[in-house]
Structures are given as structure tokens and as C-alpha cells.
Short mmCIF file of C-alpha atoms in Angstrom, two decimals:
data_model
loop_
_atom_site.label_atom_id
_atom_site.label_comp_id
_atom_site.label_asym_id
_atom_site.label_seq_id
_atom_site.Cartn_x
_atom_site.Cartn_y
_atom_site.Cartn_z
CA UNK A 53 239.34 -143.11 77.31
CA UNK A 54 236.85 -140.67 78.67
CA UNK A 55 236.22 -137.31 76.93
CA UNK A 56 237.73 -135.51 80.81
CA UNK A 57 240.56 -137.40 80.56
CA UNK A 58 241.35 -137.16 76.95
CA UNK A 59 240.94 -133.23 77.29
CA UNK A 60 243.59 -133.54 80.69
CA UNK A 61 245.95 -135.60 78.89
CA UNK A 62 246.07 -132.92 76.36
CA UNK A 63 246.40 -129.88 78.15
CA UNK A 64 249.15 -131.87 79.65
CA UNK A 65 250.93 -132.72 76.50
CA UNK A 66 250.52 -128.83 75.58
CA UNK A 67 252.29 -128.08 78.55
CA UNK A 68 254.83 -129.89 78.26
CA UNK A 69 255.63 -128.83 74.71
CA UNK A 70 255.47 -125.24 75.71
CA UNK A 71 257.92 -125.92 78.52
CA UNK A 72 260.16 -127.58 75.69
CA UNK A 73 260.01 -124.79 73.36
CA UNK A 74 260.86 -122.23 76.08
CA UNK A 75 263.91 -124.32 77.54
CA UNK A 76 264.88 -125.12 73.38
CA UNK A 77 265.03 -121.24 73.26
CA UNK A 78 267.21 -120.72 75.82
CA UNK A 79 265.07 -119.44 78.59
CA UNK A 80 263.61 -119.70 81.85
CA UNK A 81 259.71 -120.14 82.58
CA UNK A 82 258.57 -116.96 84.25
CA UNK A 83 256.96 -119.12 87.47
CA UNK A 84 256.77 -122.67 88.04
CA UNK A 85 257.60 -125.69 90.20
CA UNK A 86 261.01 -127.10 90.22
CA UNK A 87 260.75 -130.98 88.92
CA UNK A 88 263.32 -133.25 87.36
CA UNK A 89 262.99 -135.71 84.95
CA UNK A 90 265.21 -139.26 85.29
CA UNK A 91 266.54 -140.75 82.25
CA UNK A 92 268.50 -143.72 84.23
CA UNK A 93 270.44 -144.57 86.54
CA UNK A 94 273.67 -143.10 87.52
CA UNK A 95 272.77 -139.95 85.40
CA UNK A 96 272.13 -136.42 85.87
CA UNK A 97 268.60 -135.72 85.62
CA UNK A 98 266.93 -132.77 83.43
CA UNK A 99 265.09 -130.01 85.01
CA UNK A 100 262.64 -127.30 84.02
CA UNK A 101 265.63 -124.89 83.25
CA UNK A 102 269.58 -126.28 82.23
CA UNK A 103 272.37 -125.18 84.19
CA UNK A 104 273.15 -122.83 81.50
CA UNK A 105 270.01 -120.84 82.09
CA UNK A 106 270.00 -120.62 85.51
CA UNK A 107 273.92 -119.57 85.48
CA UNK A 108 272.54 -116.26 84.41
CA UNK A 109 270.78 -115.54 87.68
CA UNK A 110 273.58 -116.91 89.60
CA UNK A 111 271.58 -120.29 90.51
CA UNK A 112 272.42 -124.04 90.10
CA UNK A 113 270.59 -127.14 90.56
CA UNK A 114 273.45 -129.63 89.56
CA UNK A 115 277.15 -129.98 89.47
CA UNK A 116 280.13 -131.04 87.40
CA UNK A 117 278.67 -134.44 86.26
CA UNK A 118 281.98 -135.37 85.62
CA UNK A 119 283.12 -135.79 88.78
CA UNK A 120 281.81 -137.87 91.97
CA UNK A 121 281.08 -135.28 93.91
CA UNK A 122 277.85 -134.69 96.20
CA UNK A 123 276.71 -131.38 98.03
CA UNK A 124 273.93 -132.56 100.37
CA UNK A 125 271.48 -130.18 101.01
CA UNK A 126 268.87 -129.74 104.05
CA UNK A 127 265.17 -127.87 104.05
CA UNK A 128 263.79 -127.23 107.81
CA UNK A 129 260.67 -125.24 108.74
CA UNK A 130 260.77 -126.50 112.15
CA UNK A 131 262.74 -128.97 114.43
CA UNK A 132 260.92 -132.60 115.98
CA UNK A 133 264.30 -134.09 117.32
CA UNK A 134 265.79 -135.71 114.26
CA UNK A 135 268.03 -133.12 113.48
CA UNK A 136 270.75 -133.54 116.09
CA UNK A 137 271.30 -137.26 114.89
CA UNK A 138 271.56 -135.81 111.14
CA UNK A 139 274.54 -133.46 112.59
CA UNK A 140 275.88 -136.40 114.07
CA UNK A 141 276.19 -138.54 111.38
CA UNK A 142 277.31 -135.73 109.15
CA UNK A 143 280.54 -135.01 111.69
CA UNK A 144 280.91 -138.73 111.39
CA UNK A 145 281.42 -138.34 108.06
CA UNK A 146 283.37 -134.75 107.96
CA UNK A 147 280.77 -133.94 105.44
CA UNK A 148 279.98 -130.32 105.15
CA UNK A 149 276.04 -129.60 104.70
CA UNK A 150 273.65 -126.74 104.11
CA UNK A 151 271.16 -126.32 105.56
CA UNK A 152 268.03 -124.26 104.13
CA UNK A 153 266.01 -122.31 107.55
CA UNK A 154 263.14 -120.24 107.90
CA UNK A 155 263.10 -117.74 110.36
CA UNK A 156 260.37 -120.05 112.86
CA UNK A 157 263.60 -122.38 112.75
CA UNK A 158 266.07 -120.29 114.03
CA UNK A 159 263.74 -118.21 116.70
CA UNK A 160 262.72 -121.60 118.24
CA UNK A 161 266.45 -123.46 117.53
CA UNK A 162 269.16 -120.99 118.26
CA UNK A 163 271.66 -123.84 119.90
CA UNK A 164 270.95 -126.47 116.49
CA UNK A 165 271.67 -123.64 114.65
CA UNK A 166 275.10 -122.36 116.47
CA UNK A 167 275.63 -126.21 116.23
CA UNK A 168 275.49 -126.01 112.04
CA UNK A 169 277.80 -123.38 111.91
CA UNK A 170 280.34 -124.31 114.56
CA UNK A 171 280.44 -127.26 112.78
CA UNK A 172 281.38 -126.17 109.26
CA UNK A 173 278.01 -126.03 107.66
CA UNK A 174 276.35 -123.49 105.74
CA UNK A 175 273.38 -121.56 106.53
CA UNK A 176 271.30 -120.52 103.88
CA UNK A 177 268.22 -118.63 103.66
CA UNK A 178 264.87 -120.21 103.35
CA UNK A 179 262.71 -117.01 103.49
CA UNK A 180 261.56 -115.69 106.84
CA UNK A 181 258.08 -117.21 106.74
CA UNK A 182 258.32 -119.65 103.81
CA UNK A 183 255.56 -118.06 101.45
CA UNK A 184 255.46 -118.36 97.85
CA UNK A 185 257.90 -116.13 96.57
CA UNK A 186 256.59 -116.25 92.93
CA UNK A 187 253.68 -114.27 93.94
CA UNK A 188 255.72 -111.72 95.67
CA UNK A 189 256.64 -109.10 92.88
CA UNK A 190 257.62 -105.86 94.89
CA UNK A 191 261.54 -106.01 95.04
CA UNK A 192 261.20 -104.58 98.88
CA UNK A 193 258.73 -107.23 100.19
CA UNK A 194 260.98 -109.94 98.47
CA UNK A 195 263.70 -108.45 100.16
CA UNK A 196 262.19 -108.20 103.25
CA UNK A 197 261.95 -111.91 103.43
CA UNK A 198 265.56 -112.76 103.04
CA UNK A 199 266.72 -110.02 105.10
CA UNK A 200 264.46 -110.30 108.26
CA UNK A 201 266.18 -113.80 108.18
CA UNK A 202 269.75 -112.42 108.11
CA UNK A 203 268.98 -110.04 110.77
CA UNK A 204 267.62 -113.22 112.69
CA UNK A 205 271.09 -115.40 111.77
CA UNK A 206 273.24 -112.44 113.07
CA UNK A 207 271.48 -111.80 116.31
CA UNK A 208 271.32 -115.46 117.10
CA UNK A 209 275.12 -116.76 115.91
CA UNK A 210 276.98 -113.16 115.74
CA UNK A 211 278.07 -113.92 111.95
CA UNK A 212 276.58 -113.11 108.57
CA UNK A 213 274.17 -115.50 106.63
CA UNK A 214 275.73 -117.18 103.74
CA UNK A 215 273.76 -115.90 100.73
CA UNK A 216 272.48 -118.79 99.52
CA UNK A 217 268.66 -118.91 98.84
CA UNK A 218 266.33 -121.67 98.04
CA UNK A 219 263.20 -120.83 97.21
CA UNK A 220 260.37 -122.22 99.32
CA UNK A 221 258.32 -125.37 97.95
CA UNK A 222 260.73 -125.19 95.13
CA UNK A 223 258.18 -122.37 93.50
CA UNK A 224 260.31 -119.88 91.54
CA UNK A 225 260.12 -117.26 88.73
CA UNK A 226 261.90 -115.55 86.97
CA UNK A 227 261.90 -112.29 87.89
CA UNK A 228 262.29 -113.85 91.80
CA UNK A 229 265.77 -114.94 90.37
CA UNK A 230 266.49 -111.86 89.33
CA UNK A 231 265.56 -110.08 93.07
CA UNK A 232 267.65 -112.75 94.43
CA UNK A 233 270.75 -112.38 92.47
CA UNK A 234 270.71 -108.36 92.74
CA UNK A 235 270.37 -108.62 96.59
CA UNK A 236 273.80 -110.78 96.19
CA UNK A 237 272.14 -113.96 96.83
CA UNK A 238 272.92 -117.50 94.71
CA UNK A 239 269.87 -119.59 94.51
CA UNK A 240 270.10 -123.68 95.06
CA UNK A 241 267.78 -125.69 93.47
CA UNK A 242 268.37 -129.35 93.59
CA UNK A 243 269.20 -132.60 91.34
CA UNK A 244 267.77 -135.79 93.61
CA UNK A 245 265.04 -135.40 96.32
CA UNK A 246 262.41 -137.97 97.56
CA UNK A 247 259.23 -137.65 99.08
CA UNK A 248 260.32 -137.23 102.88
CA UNK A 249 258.67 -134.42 104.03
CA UNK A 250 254.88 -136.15 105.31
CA UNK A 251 255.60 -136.77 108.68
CA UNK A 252 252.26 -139.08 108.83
CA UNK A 253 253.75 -141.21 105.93
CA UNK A 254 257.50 -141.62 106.35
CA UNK A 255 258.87 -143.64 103.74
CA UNK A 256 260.57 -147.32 105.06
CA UNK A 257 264.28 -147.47 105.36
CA UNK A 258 264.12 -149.82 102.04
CA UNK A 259 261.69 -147.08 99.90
CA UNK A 260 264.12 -144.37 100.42
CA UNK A 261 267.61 -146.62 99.62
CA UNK A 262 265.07 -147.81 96.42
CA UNK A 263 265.30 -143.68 95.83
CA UNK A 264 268.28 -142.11 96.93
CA UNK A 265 271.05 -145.16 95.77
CA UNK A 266 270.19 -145.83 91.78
CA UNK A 267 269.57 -142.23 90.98
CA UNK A 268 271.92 -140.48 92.79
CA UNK A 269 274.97 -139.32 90.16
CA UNK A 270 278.18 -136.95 89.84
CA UNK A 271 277.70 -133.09 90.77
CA UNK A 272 274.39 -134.31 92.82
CA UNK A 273 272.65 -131.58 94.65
CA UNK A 274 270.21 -133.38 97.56
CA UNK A 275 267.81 -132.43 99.07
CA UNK A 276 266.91 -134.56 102.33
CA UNK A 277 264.39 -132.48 105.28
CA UNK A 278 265.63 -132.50 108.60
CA UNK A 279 262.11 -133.35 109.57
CA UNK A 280 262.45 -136.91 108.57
CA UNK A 281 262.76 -139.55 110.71
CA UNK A 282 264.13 -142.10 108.14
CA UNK A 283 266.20 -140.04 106.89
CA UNK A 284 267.93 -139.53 110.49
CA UNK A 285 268.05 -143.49 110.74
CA UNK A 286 269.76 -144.13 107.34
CA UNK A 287 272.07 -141.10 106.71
CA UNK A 288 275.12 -142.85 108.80
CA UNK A 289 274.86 -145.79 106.53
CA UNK A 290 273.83 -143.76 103.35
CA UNK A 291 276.91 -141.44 103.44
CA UNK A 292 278.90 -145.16 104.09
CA UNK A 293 277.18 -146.46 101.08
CA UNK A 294 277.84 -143.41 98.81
CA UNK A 295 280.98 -143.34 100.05
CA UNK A 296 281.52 -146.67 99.04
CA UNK A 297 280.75 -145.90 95.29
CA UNK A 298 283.82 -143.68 95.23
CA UNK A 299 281.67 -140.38 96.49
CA UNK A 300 283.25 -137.42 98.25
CA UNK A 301 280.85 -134.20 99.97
CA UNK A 302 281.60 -130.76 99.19
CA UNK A 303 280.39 -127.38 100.36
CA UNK A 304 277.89 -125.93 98.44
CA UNK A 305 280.41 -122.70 97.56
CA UNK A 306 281.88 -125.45 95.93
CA UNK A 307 278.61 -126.25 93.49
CA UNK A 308 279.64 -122.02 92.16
CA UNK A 309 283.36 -122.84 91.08
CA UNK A 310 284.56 -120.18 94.24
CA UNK A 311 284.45 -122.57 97.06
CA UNK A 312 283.53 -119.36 98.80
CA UNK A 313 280.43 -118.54 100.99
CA UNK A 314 279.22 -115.29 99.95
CA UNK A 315 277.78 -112.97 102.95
CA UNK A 316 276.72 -109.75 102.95
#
């Protein structure tokens, strides 16, 4: 092994043991990415932070793994035509969604977005220009960004925006938990997501089944993009198949015991 790579692999290994130590002692890394770790299939995976932790900021990234239940989850920073055959398999379904805007999304979108709503699904707030909120540690600029978008939700739809956050890139810190939860806000993280985002390399039909089937487990949290042209061509047959292993979708008020969506 080269000298580079033996001093990589060891920064990496410290890493990862101070990442251990902090989650052993009950806390939450002050800024980092969200990642999972898969043990097998069929089970819940571990994050950076357990559901314990992150109950304290009023965030989740996973379920009651005791029970078959799936709340599918949807990022979009912008809209290339897939996502009115995602709505339509979802109706198909009767499976309630949320879906995770920026503000370019709902200026450019206003009748998809109407569409989510009348159709039972939940709004939630995906910053107003999708910046890295870890490096945004003035309370009113942080606020700013969430609730430029709400403004945006009411003039467009004439209701409130769910308060639901999900923190852009999956970049978080701690502190940014904290903003989030004092401006009333519950912040979704997520327990299963694949690489679907690169619109010049779309996974095949086959590479995202390989994914999404074996590791998805009870109290999943999904995140899918809207953006995705496989995922608009499976999600018919993926709900089927999910159904199929004795799966049923719930809201994502659901994933915080209340079944309620919280609004302002």
C-alpha cells in the first residue's frame, strides 16, 4: 500500500471512530452528511445519529421497525415531465407522499403542486434556494429560507405549508436542527435512497429493483427524486411489489406518532 493511501485510510478510520464515540455518547455531530450504513437485508439501517438523538430536535429518519409500514418521500429542485406519472401511480396506489420543494419548484410548477395537495400529499419545505444550511448560522437568514418558501406555498395553493423540513443535500448540523425545531418545523431525514438524481446516468430499471427491493424494511423512510426517469417507469410496479411483501404507505405525520401535519 502506498504511503498516500495508507495516511487516507487512516484519517478515515479516525473518522469514523470519532463519529462512533460521539453517537456512543449520546449525541449529534455538529455538521455532516446524512449516510446510512446496511447491515442486511430486510433491516433497518444505522445512520450518523439514532432515532433517539434526533427525537430531541423533533427529526426522524426511520420508523417503527416493527411494523411494515413505508412513508415514501420525494426531493424536487425542478420539474422535466416525470413527475405527473409519479402522481399517477401514487393515486393508483392511494398512497399518500411528501414531497420535499424548493421555491424554483413551486414558482415554475404551481398546477403539479395544487395537484400534490389536492391529492392528499404533503408539502414540505426544501429551503427556498436549496443552499447548504450548515453554513448558515444566523437564526434570521435560516429562517428566511423556510419562510420565503411558505409565503410561496400560500400564495400559490391558498393553504399553509406543512412544517416538515429536509435539509438540502442531506447536509445538517446541529445547531440547524435546533433553528428548525424552534421555528415549529420537524426535520425528515431518510432510511433507503439510491443514486437517482444524475439525470446523464439514470440507473436501469434492474439497478434500481437490485436497490430499492432487498434493503427496503419496516418504518422505511424513502427517498426517490421526482427528477428520475426510472423511477417514474418502475414506481407502478414497485408500490405492486412492496405491496406484495405485506407493505402499507403512510403519511409522513404518521413517521411523528400524531398523524398530524403541523402548519404554521
Amino acid at each position: 500500500m502506498r504511503k498516500r493511501d495508507l495516511i487516507l485510510l487512516i484519517a478515515a478510520l479516525c473518522a469514523a471512530v470519532a463519529l462512533a464515540v460521539r453517537v456512543m455518547a449520546g449525541g449529534v455531530q455538529e455538521t455532516g452528511n446524512w449516510g446510512l450504513s446496511f447491515r442486511g437485508e430486510g433491516t433497518p439501517p444505522i445512520g450518523p445519529a439514532s432515532a433517539e438523538q434526533l427525537k430531541k430536535y423533533n427529526a426522524a429518519y426511520l420508523g417503527d421497525s416493527r411494523e411494515k409500514v413505508i412513508y415514501l418521500t420525494f426531493d424536487a429542485g425542478y420539474e422535466n415531465g416525470c413527475t405527473e406519472k409519479i402522481l399517477d401511480a401514487l393515486k393508483k396506489h392511494n398512497a399518500p407522499a411528501a414531497f420535499f420543494l424548493v421555491g424554483n419548484y413551486i414558482e415554475k410548477n404551481a398546477d403539479l403542486v395544487r395537484r400534490m395537495a389536492a391529492e392528499g400529499h404533503t408539502v414540505g419545505n426544501h429551503t427556498m434556494h436549496h443552499y447548504d444550511m450548515s453554513k448558515i448560522s444566523d437564526k434570521a437568514a435560516f429562517a428566511r429560507e423556510l419562510t420565503e418558501l411558505e409565503a410561496l406555498y400560500r400564495q400559490v395553493t391558498g393553504q399553509e405549508l406543512p412544517k416538515y423540513y429536509r435539509p438540502p443535500q442531506g447536509i445538517y448540523s446541529e445547531s440547524n436542527l435546533k433553528m428548525a425545531q424552534e421555528l415549529g418545523y420537524r426535520t425528515v431525514f431518510w432510511s433507503l435512497a439510491y443514486v437517482d438524481w444524475n439525470n446523464d446516468a439514470q440507473p436501469t430499471q434492474e439497478q434500481a429493483y437490485a436497490k430499492l427491493l432487498p434493503r427496503i424494511h419496516s418504518g422505511a423512510v424513502v427517498l426517490l427524486h421526482s427528477t428520475s426517469k426510472t423511477n417514474a417507469e418502475i414506481l407502478d410496479n414497485l408500490l405492486t411489489r412492496w405491496e406484495e411483501m405485506g407493505y402499507r404507505f403512510a403519511p409522513i405525520g404518521e413517521l411523528f406518532d400524531d398523524g398530524e401535519n403541523p402548519s404554521s
